[in-house]
Coordinates of C-alpha atoms and ligand atoms in Angstrom, one line a residue:
M20 CA 165.1 108.9 90.5
K21 CA 165.8 108.2 86.8
R22 CA 164.3 110.7 84.4
S23 CA 162.7 108.0 82.3
A24 CA 161.1 106.4 85.4
L25 CA 159.8 109.8 86.5
R26 CA 158.4 110.4 83.2
A27 CA 156.6 107.1 83.2
L28 CA 155.2 107.7 86.6
A29 CA 154.1 111.2 85.7
G30 CA 152.0 109.9 82.9
G31 CA 151.0 112.6 80.4
G32 CA 150.8 115.6 82.7
L33 CA 152.6 118.8 83.1
L34 CA 155.4 117.1 85.0
S35 CA 156.3 114.8 82.1
A36 CA 156.3 117.8 79.8
L37 CA 158.7 119.5 82.2
L38 CA 160.9 116.5 82.4
A39 CA 161.0 115.8 78.7
A40 CA 162.5 119.2 78.4
G41 CA 165.6 118.0 80.3
L42 CA 167.5 118.5 83.4
P43 CA 168.7 121.9 84.6
G44 CA 171.8 122.5 82.6
D45 CA 171.3 119.7 80.1
D46 CA 172.3 121.2 76.9
A47 CA 169.6 119.4 75.0
G48 CA 168.2 122.1 72.8
G49 CA 171.4 124.0 72.1
R50 CA 172.0 127.5 73.3
Q51 CA 168.9 129.4 74.4
P52 CA 168.6 133.0 75.6
A53 CA 169.2 133.2 79.3
A54 CA 166.5 135.7 80.1
A55 CA 163.2 135.3 81.9
G56 CA 163.8 131.8 83.2
A57 CA 162.3 130.1 80.2
D58 CA 165.1 127.7 79.9
W59 CA 165.0 126.4 83.5
Q60 CA 163.3 123.0 84.2
W61 CA 162.7 121.6 87.7
Q62 CA 163.2 117.9 88.0
L63 CA 160.8 116.8 90.7
P64 CA 159.0 113.6 91.7
P65 CA 155.2 113.3 91.5
G66 CA 153.5 115.2 94.2
V67 CA 156.2 117.9 94.6
A68 CA 155.3 121.2 93.1
P69 CA 158.0 123.6 92.0
P70 CA 159.1 126.0 94.7
P71 CA 158.1 129.7 94.9
V72 CA 160.6 131.9 93.0
P73 CA 160.7 135.7 93.5
A74 CA 159.2 137.5 90.5
D75 CA 162.3 139.6 90.2
N76 CA 164.7 136.7 90.1
P77 CA 163.3 134.0 87.8
M78 CA 165.4 130.9 87.4
S79 CA 167.7 130.6 84.4
R80 CA 170.5 128.2 83.6
A81 CA 172.9 131.1 83.2
K82 CA 172.2 132.5 86.6
F83 CA 172.4 129.0 88.2
E84 CA 175.7 128.4 86.6
L85 CA 177.1 131.9 87.6
G86 CA 175.8 131.4 91.1
R87 CA 177.7 128.1 91.3
Y88 CA 181.0 129.8 90.6
L89 CA 180.2 132.6 93.1
F90 CA 179.1 130.0 95.8
Y91 CA 182.5 128.3 95.6
D92 CA 184.6 131.5 95.1
K93 CA 186.8 132.6 98.0
R94 CA 187.3 136.0 96.3
L95 CA 183.7 136.7 97.5
S96 CA 184.9 137.0 101.1
G97 CA 186.4 140.2 102.6
N98 CA 189.8 138.7 103.1
G99 CA 189.7 136.2 100.2
D100 CA 189.9 133.2 102.5
I101 CA 186.5 131.5 102.5
S102 CA 183.5 130.9 100.3
C103 CA 179.9 129.9 101.0
A104 CA 181.0 126.3 100.3
S105 CA 183.6 126.4 103.1
C106 CA 180.6 126.0 105.5
H107 CA 178.3 124.3 103.0
P108 CA 180.4 121.7 101.2
Q109 CA 178.7 119.4 98.7
A110 CA 180.2 116.2 100.2
R111 CA 178.2 116.8 103.4
A112 CA 175.0 117.6 101.6
F113 CA 175.9 121.3 101.9
S114 CA 176.4 121.4 105.6
D115 CA 179.8 121.3 107.2
G116 CA 180.4 118.6 109.7
V117 CA 181.4 120.7 112.7
A118 CA 179.2 121.9 115.6
L119 CA 179.8 125.6 114.9
S120 CA 181.4 126.7 111.7
I121 CA 184.4 129.0 111.6
G122 CA 184.1 132.3 109.7
A123 CA 186.6 134.3 107.6
E124 CA 188.2 135.9 110.7
G125 CA 188.4 132.7 112.8
E126 CA 185.3 133.3 114.9
R127 CA 182.8 130.5 115.5
A128 CA 179.3 130.9 114.1
L129 CA 176.5 130.9 116.6
R130 CA 174.7 127.9 115.2
N131 CA 175.2 124.7 113.2
A132 CA 175.5 125.3 109.4
Q133 CA 172.4 124.0 107.7
P134 CA 172.3 121.7 104.7
L135 CA 171.0 123.6 101.7
A136 CA 169.3 120.9 99.6
N137 CA 165.7 121.8 98.9
A138 CA 166.1 125.2 100.6
A139 CA 164.0 126.7 97.9
W140 CA 160.9 125.2 99.5
R141 CA 161.4 126.6 103.0
R142 CA 159.1 129.2 104.3
S143 CA 161.7 130.8 106.5
Y144 CA 165.5 130.6 106.7
T145 CA 168.0 129.8 109.4
W146 CA 167.2 127.9 112.6
A147 CA 164.7 130.3 114.2
N148 CA 164.4 133.6 112.3
Y149 CA 160.9 133.6 110.9
S150 CA 161.5 137.1 109.4
L151 CA 163.9 135.7 106.7
T152 CA 161.5 134.5 104.1
T153 CA 163.7 134.5 100.9
L154 CA 167.1 133.2 100.1
E155 CA 168.0 136.6 98.7
R156 CA 167.4 138.3 102.1
Q157 CA 169.0 135.4 104.0
M158 CA 172.2 136.1 102.2
D159 CA 172.7 139.5 104.0
G160 CA 173.7 137.3 107.0
P161 CA 176.6 135.3 105.6
L162 CA 177.9 138.2 103.4
F163 CA 177.8 141.1 105.9
R164 CA 177.3 139.8 109.4
T165 CA 179.8 141.1 111.9
D166 CA 178.6 139.2 115.1
P167 CA 180.4 136.9 114.3
V168 CA 181.9 137.4 110.8
E169 CA 181.1 134.8 108.1
M170 CA 182.2 136.1 104.7
G171 CA 183.3 139.4 106.1
I172 CA 182.2 141.8 103.4
N173 CA 181.7 145.4 104.7
D174 CA 181.4 149.0 103.4
G175 CA 185.1 149.3 103.5
N176 CA 186.0 146.3 101.3
L177 CA 182.9 145.8 99.1
S178 CA 184.4 147.7 96.2
T179 CA 187.6 145.6 96.5
V180 CA 185.5 142.4 96.4
L181 CA 183.6 143.6 93.3
A182 CA 186.8 144.7 91.6
R183 CA 188.4 141.2 92.3
L184 CA 185.5 139.6 90.5
A185 CA 185.4 142.2 87.7
A186 CA 189.1 141.5 87.0
D187 CA 188.2 137.9 85.9
P188 CA 187.1 137.7 82.2
H189 CA 185.0 134.7 83.1
Y190 CA 182.8 136.8 85.3
Q191 CA 182.7 139.7 82.8
R192 CA 181.2 137.3 80.3
E193 CA 179.0 135.3 82.6
F194 CA 177.3 138.3 84.4
A195 CA 176.5 139.7 81.0
R196 CA 175.0 136.4 79.9
A197 CA 173.0 135.9 83.2
F198 CA 171.7 139.5 83.3
P199 CA 171.3 140.4 79.6
G200 CA 170.6 144.0 78.7
Q201 CA 172.2 145.5 81.8
P202 CA 175.0 148.0 81.1
R203 CA 177.0 147.1 84.3
P204 CA 175.7 143.7 85.4
L205 CA 178.4 142.9 88.0
T206 CA 176.7 144.3 91.0
L207 CA 176.1 143.1 94.6
E208 CA 172.4 142.7 93.8
N209 CA 173.1 140.4 90.9
I210 CA 175.7 138.4 92.9
V211 CA 172.9 137.7 95.4
K212 CA 170.4 136.8 92.7
A213 CA 172.8 134.4 91.0
I214 CA 173.7 132.6 94.2
A215 CA 170.1 132.4 95.3
S216 CA 169.3 130.8 91.9
F217 CA 172.1 128.3 92.4
E218 CA 170.8 127.5 95.9
R219 CA 167.3 126.9 94.5
G220 CA 168.8 124.5 92.0
I221 CA 170.2 122.3 94.8
V222 CA 167.4 119.8 94.8
S223 CA 167.4 116.4 96.5
F224 CA 164.7 113.9 95.8
D225 CA 166.8 111.0 94.6
S226 CA 167.6 108.9 97.7
R227 CA 167.0 105.2 98.1
Y228 CA 163.7 106.1 99.8
D229 CA 162.6 108.0 96.7
R230 CA 163.5 105.1 94.5
Y231 CA 161.6 102.8 96.9
R232 CA 158.6 105.2 96.5
A233 CA 158.9 104.9 92.7
G234 CA 158.8 101.2 93.0
Q235 CA 162.4 100.8 91.8
T236 CA 164.0 99.3 95.0
E237 CA 163.0 97.5 98.2
L238 CA 163.7 98.7 101.7
S239 CA 165.2 96.2 104.3
A240 CA 162.9 94.9 107.0
A241 CA 164.4 97.3 109.6
E242 CA 164.1 100.3 107.2
S243 CA 160.5 99.4 106.5
R244 CA 159.7 99.1 110.2
G245 CA 161.5 102.5 110.7
L246 CA 159.4 104.1 108.0
R247 CA 156.2 102.8 109.5
L248 CA 157.2 104.1 112.9
F249 CA 158.2 107.4 111.5
R250 CA 154.7 107.9 110.1
S251 CA 152.9 106.5 113.1
E252 CA 151.3 108.0 116.2
Q253 CA 153.7 105.9 118.2
G254 CA 156.7 107.7 116.6
Q255 CA 155.1 111.2 116.0
C256 CA 158.0 112.1 113.7
Y257 CA 155.7 112.9 110.8
R258 CA 154.1 115.7 112.7
C259 CA 157.2 117.9 112.5
H260 CA 159.2 116.2 109.8
G261 CA 156.3 115.0 107.6
S262 CA 156.6 117.0 104.4
A263 CA 158.2 115.7 101.2
D264 CA 161.4 117.4 102.5
F265 CA 161.0 115.8 105.9
D266 CA 160.4 119.1 107.7
D267 CA 157.3 121.1 108.3
Q268 CA 158.1 124.1 106.2
M269 CA 157.2 122.9 102.7
A270 CA 154.3 124.7 101.2
G271 CA 151.1 122.6 101.5
F272 CA 152.2 121.2 104.8
S273 CA 151.1 123.9 107.1
R274 CA 151.2 124.6 110.8
D275 CA 150.5 127.9 112.4
L276 CA 153.8 128.3 114.1
P277 CA 156.3 125.8 112.7
F278 CA 158.9 126.2 115.5
H279 CA 159.3 123.7 118.3
N280 CA 161.0 123.2 121.6
I281 CA 162.1 119.6 121.9
G282 CA 163.6 119.8 125.4
L283 CA 167.3 120.1 124.7
Y284 CA 168.0 122.5 127.6
N285 CA 166.5 123.6 130.9
L286 CA 169.2 125.7 132.4
D287 CA 167.3 127.4 135.2
G288 CA 164.5 124.8 135.8
K289 CA 162.1 127.2 134.0
G290 CA 163.0 126.0 130.6
G291 CA 165.8 128.4 129.7
Y292 CA 168.0 127.8 126.7
P293 CA 171.5 129.5 126.5
F294 CA 171.7 133.0 125.0
P295 CA 171.9 133.7 122.0
N296 CA 170.3 130.4 121.1
R297 CA 166.9 130.7 122.7
G298 CA 165.2 130.1 119.4
A299 CA 162.3 132.1 118.1
L300 CA 162.3 134.1 121.3
E301 CA 165.5 135.9 120.2
L302 CA 163.3 137.7 117.6
S303 CA 159.8 137.7 119.2
G304 CA 160.8 138.4 122.8
K305 CA 157.9 136.1 123.8
A306 CA 158.5 133.7 126.7
A307 CA 156.5 130.9 124.9
D308 CA 159.0 131.0 122.1
M309 CA 161.8 129.9 124.4
G310 CA 163.8 127.1 122.7
R311 CA 161.6 126.9 119.7
F312 CA 163.6 126.0 116.5
R313 CA 162.6 125.1 113.0
S314 CA 162.3 121.3 112.4
P315 CA 165.2 120.6 110.2
S316 CA 164.8 118.7 107.0
L317 CA 165.8 115.1 107.5
R318 CA 166.9 114.5 103.9
N319 CA 170.6 113.5 103.9
V320 CA 170.6 113.6 107.6
A321 CA 173.1 110.7 107.9
L322 CA 175.6 113.0 106.1
T323 CA 175.0 116.1 108.2
A324 CA 176.2 115.3 111.8
P325 CA 176.5 116.9 114.3
Y326 CA 172.9 117.7 115.0
M327 CA 170.5 120.3 116.4
H328 CA 170.7 124.1 116.2
D329 CA 174.0 124.2 118.0
G330 CA 175.6 121.0 116.8
S331 CA 175.5 119.7 120.4
V332 CA 174.3 116.2 119.5
A333 CA 177.0 114.0 117.9
T334 CA 175.2 111.1 116.3
L335 CA 171.9 110.3 114.6
E336 CA 171.3 107.6 117.3
D337 CA 171.5 110.3 120.0
A338 CA 169.3 112.7 118.1
V339 CA 166.6 110.1 117.8
R340 CA 167.1 108.9 121.4
I341 CA 166.7 112.4 122.8
H342 CA 163.3 112.7 121.1
A343 CA 162.3 109.3 122.4
E344 CA 163.4 110.1 126.0
H345 CA 161.2 113.3 125.7
G346 CA 164.2 115.6 126.0
R347 CA 167.9 115.7 126.9
R348 CA 168.6 114.4 130.4
G349 CA 170.6 116.3 133.0
G350 CA 174.1 117.4 132.9
K351 CA 175.2 121.1 132.4
A352 CA 172.3 121.6 130.0
G353 CA 169.7 121.0 132.8
D354 CA 166.9 118.4 132.5
G355 CA 165.3 119.1 129.2
R356 CA 162.7 116.5 129.8
L357 CA 161.1 118.9 132.3
N358 CA 161.2 121.9 130.0
P359 CA 157.8 123.6 130.3
W360 CA 157.9 125.0 126.8
K361 CA 158.4 121.6 125.2
D362 CA 156.1 120.6 122.3
A363 CA 153.5 118.1 123.5
A364 CA 154.1 115.8 120.5
I365 CA 157.6 115.0 121.9
D366 CA 156.0 113.6 125.1
R367 CA 153.7 111.3 123.0
I368 CA 156.6 109.5 121.4
R369 CA 156.8 105.8 122.5
L370 CA 159.8 104.1 121.0
N371 CA 162.0 101.4 122.6
R372 CA 165.7 101.0 121.7
R373 CA 165.0 98.6 118.9
E374 CA 162.4 100.8 117.4
Q375 CA 164.7 103.8 117.6
A376 CA 167.4 101.7 115.8
D377 CA 164.8 100.9 113.1
I378 CA 164.1 104.6 112.7
V379 CA 167.8 105.4 112.3
A380 CA 168.0 102.7 109.6
F381 CA 165.1 104.3 107.8
L382 CA 166.7 107.8 108.1
K383 CA 169.8 106.5 106.4
T384 CA 167.8 105.7 103.3
L385 CA 167.3 109.5 102.9
S386 CA 170.9 110.0 101.7
D387 CA 171.1 111.2 98.1
D388 CA 174.3 110.0 96.6
K389 CA 173.7 111.8 93.4
L390 CA 173.3 115.1 95.2
I391 CA 176.8 114.8 96.7
H392 CA 178.4 113.7 93.5
N393 CA 176.4 115.7 90.9
P394 CA 179.0 117.6 88.8
R395 CA 176.5 120.4 88.2
L396 CA 176.6 121.3 91.9
A397 CA 180.3 120.7 92.3
D398 CA 183.2 123.1 92.9
P399 CA 184.1 124.5 89.5
F400 CA 187.5 125.6 90.7
A401 CA 188.4 122.1 91.9
A402 CA 187.5 120.7 88.5
K403 CA 189.8 123.3 86.9
H404 CA 192.7 122.1 89.0
G405 CA 192.1 118.6 87.7
K406 CA 190.7 117.1 90.9
Ligands
HEC522 C1 181.3 130.7 108.5 C2 180.4 129.6 108.0 C3 179.3 130.0 107.0 C4 179.5 130.6 105.7 C5 180.8 131.1 105.2 C6 178.3 130.7 105.1 N1 177.3 130.1 105.9 FE1 175.4 129.8 105.4 N2 175.0 129.1 107.3 C7 175.9 129.0 108.3 C8 175.3 128.8 109.6 C9 176.0 128.7 110.9 C10 173.9 128.8 109.3 C11 172.8 128.7 110.3 C12 172.5 130.2 110.7 C13 171.5 130.4 111.8 O1 170.6 129.6 112.0 O2 171.6 131.4 112.4 C14 173.8 129.0 107.9 C15 172.5 129.0 107.2 C16 172.4 129.2 105.9 C17 171.2 129.2 105.1 C18 169.8 128.8 105.7 C19 169.4 127.4 105.3 C20 168.1 127.0 105.8 O3 167.7 125.9 105.7 O4 167.4 127.9 106.4 C21 171.4 129.5 103.8 C22 170.5 129.5 102.7 C23 172.9 129.7 103.7 N3 173.4 129.6 105.0 C24 173.5 130.1 102.6 C25 174.8 130.6 102.6 C26 175.4 131.3 101.5 C27 174.7 131.6 100.1 C28 176.7 131.7 101.8 C29 177.7 132.5 101.0 C30 177.3 133.8 100.6 C31 176.9 131.1 103.2 N4 175.7 130.5 103.6 C32 178.1 131.2 103.8 C33 177.3 129.1 108.1 C34 177.9 129.7 107.0
HEC523 C1 157.3 118.6 117.9 C2 158.1 118.5 116.7 C3 159.0 117.3 116.4 C4 158.7 116.0 116.5 C5 157.4 115.3 116.9 C6 160.0 115.3 116.1 N1 160.9 116.3 115.8 FE1 162.8 115.9 115.3 N2 163.3 117.8 115.5 C7 162.4 118.8 115.8 C8 163.1 120.1 116.0 C9 162.5 121.4 116.3 C10 164.5 119.8 115.8 C11 165.7 120.8 116.0 C12 165.7 121.1 117.5 C13 166.9 122.0 117.9 O1 167.9 122.1 117.2 O2 166.8 122.6 119.0 C14 164.6 118.4 115.5 C15 165.7 117.7 115.2 C16 165.8 116.4 114.7 C17 167.0 115.7 114.3 C18 168.3 116.4 114.1 C19 168.5 116.9 112.7 C20 169.5 117.9 112.4 O3 169.8 118.1 111.2 O4 170.0 118.5 113.3 C21 166.6 114.5 114.0 C22 167.5 113.4 113.4 C23 165.2 114.3 114.2 N3 164.7 115.5 114.7 C24 164.5 113.2 114.1 C25 163.2 113.0 114.6 C26 162.6 111.7 114.6 C27 163.2 110.4 114.2 C28 161.3 111.9 115.2 C29 160.3 110.9 115.6 C30 160.8 109.9 116.6 C31 161.2 113.4 115.4 N4 162.4 114.0 115.0 C32 160.1 114.0 116.0 C33 161.1 118.7 115.9 C34 160.4 117.5 116.1

């Protein structure tokens, strides 16, 4: 959405004051001190409140910008081979286009890499781990995980990784700017804070759908029918993908237990999903949590194939059809339609093929072209090499 249009829509309220102060990173008012987050402005459509930000890691432009470098920097992995962006590239809305990503040591990740846009608003992170409630804590996973390795940092190579970054004058300067007043700011804790700030700044509310909502464009007949079905009792989609981020995690859109079994597997006829992808059960140990995963945000969903927690569904058409058929049928996965732990809302879906196609047409309007081309979110190293 255009800033001017947003401002007009927002009238004279707080939002317009925020917007008038500029985009994140707009150098409108010249250099400002980086401390305390005073220089960060969210750019959000009407009705979307700024996300929660931990008190000990307020947003600032300097941290966001430093975090961008770190997110794209292969020197941050144990063997120097991969970066966060290897599995979360901008061109695919910060997901990676393969079913299971490959980590620094060639092992496959257990689940499908998630797109990161609007991650700041999620109440829990990853597909089914409800104990990870901040981006800072989530990062222990990619940085240090050994089963399988993602970035491959460990006690043995952490000091080497830090020394690699410290040897770069850019980082010497930028850590000091992002964490003013600290005698030795280049620490693991500050790396995590800066990357989390960058992630919070990956915001996507500028799709054709958003411009339609702002009265700036029309949807086609099929897209409009799809939107209506999406929000209807007939489609049921809104129940689990109904927030402004098209998930059910965003603050203000509350459910008691926002994890759902949609009937992808039924290995043993008792509803079993394959280990270690049994959803919330992996953490809770409760039978009723079998196969329960977080409803993914559907923003940019046309850019983030393949789908589902394990990337086992290739196309958007198939993802919608599986919901409409009340589960995945037969084959090695078992008959998911008969999964006893399945969410009842899935069985209430009534969509014929034509209606499913309309919903797919609507979902494609959620792609945010500016997100995937925004230079403020882009690989700074690629730019340096003249790409
Ligand atoms: C080897 C590939 C790989 C690398 C490298 C990687 N990730 Fe991920 N990322 C994943 C996968 C796979 C998931 C889903 C994890 C799960 O559900 O268990 C994920 C999930 C996430 C999530 C959760 C998103 C959500 O919506 O809940 C965040 C945030 C994230 N990664 C950030 C990062 C950051 C920051 C880095 C670099 C420090 C990074 N990732 C490096 C593969 C990767
Ligand atoms: C009961 C809650 C629920 C309802 C209702 C629901 N979904 Fe989902 N949806 C989910 C969950 C949970 C997943 C992930 C399941 C998994 O990975 O095991 C998902 C996955 C998806 C995906 C794949 C996205 C990705 O990034 O992998 C699409 C597309 C989707 N849903 C669209 C829809 C549409 C369209 C409707 C309405 C016809 C709908 N959903 C109704 C819960 C729901």
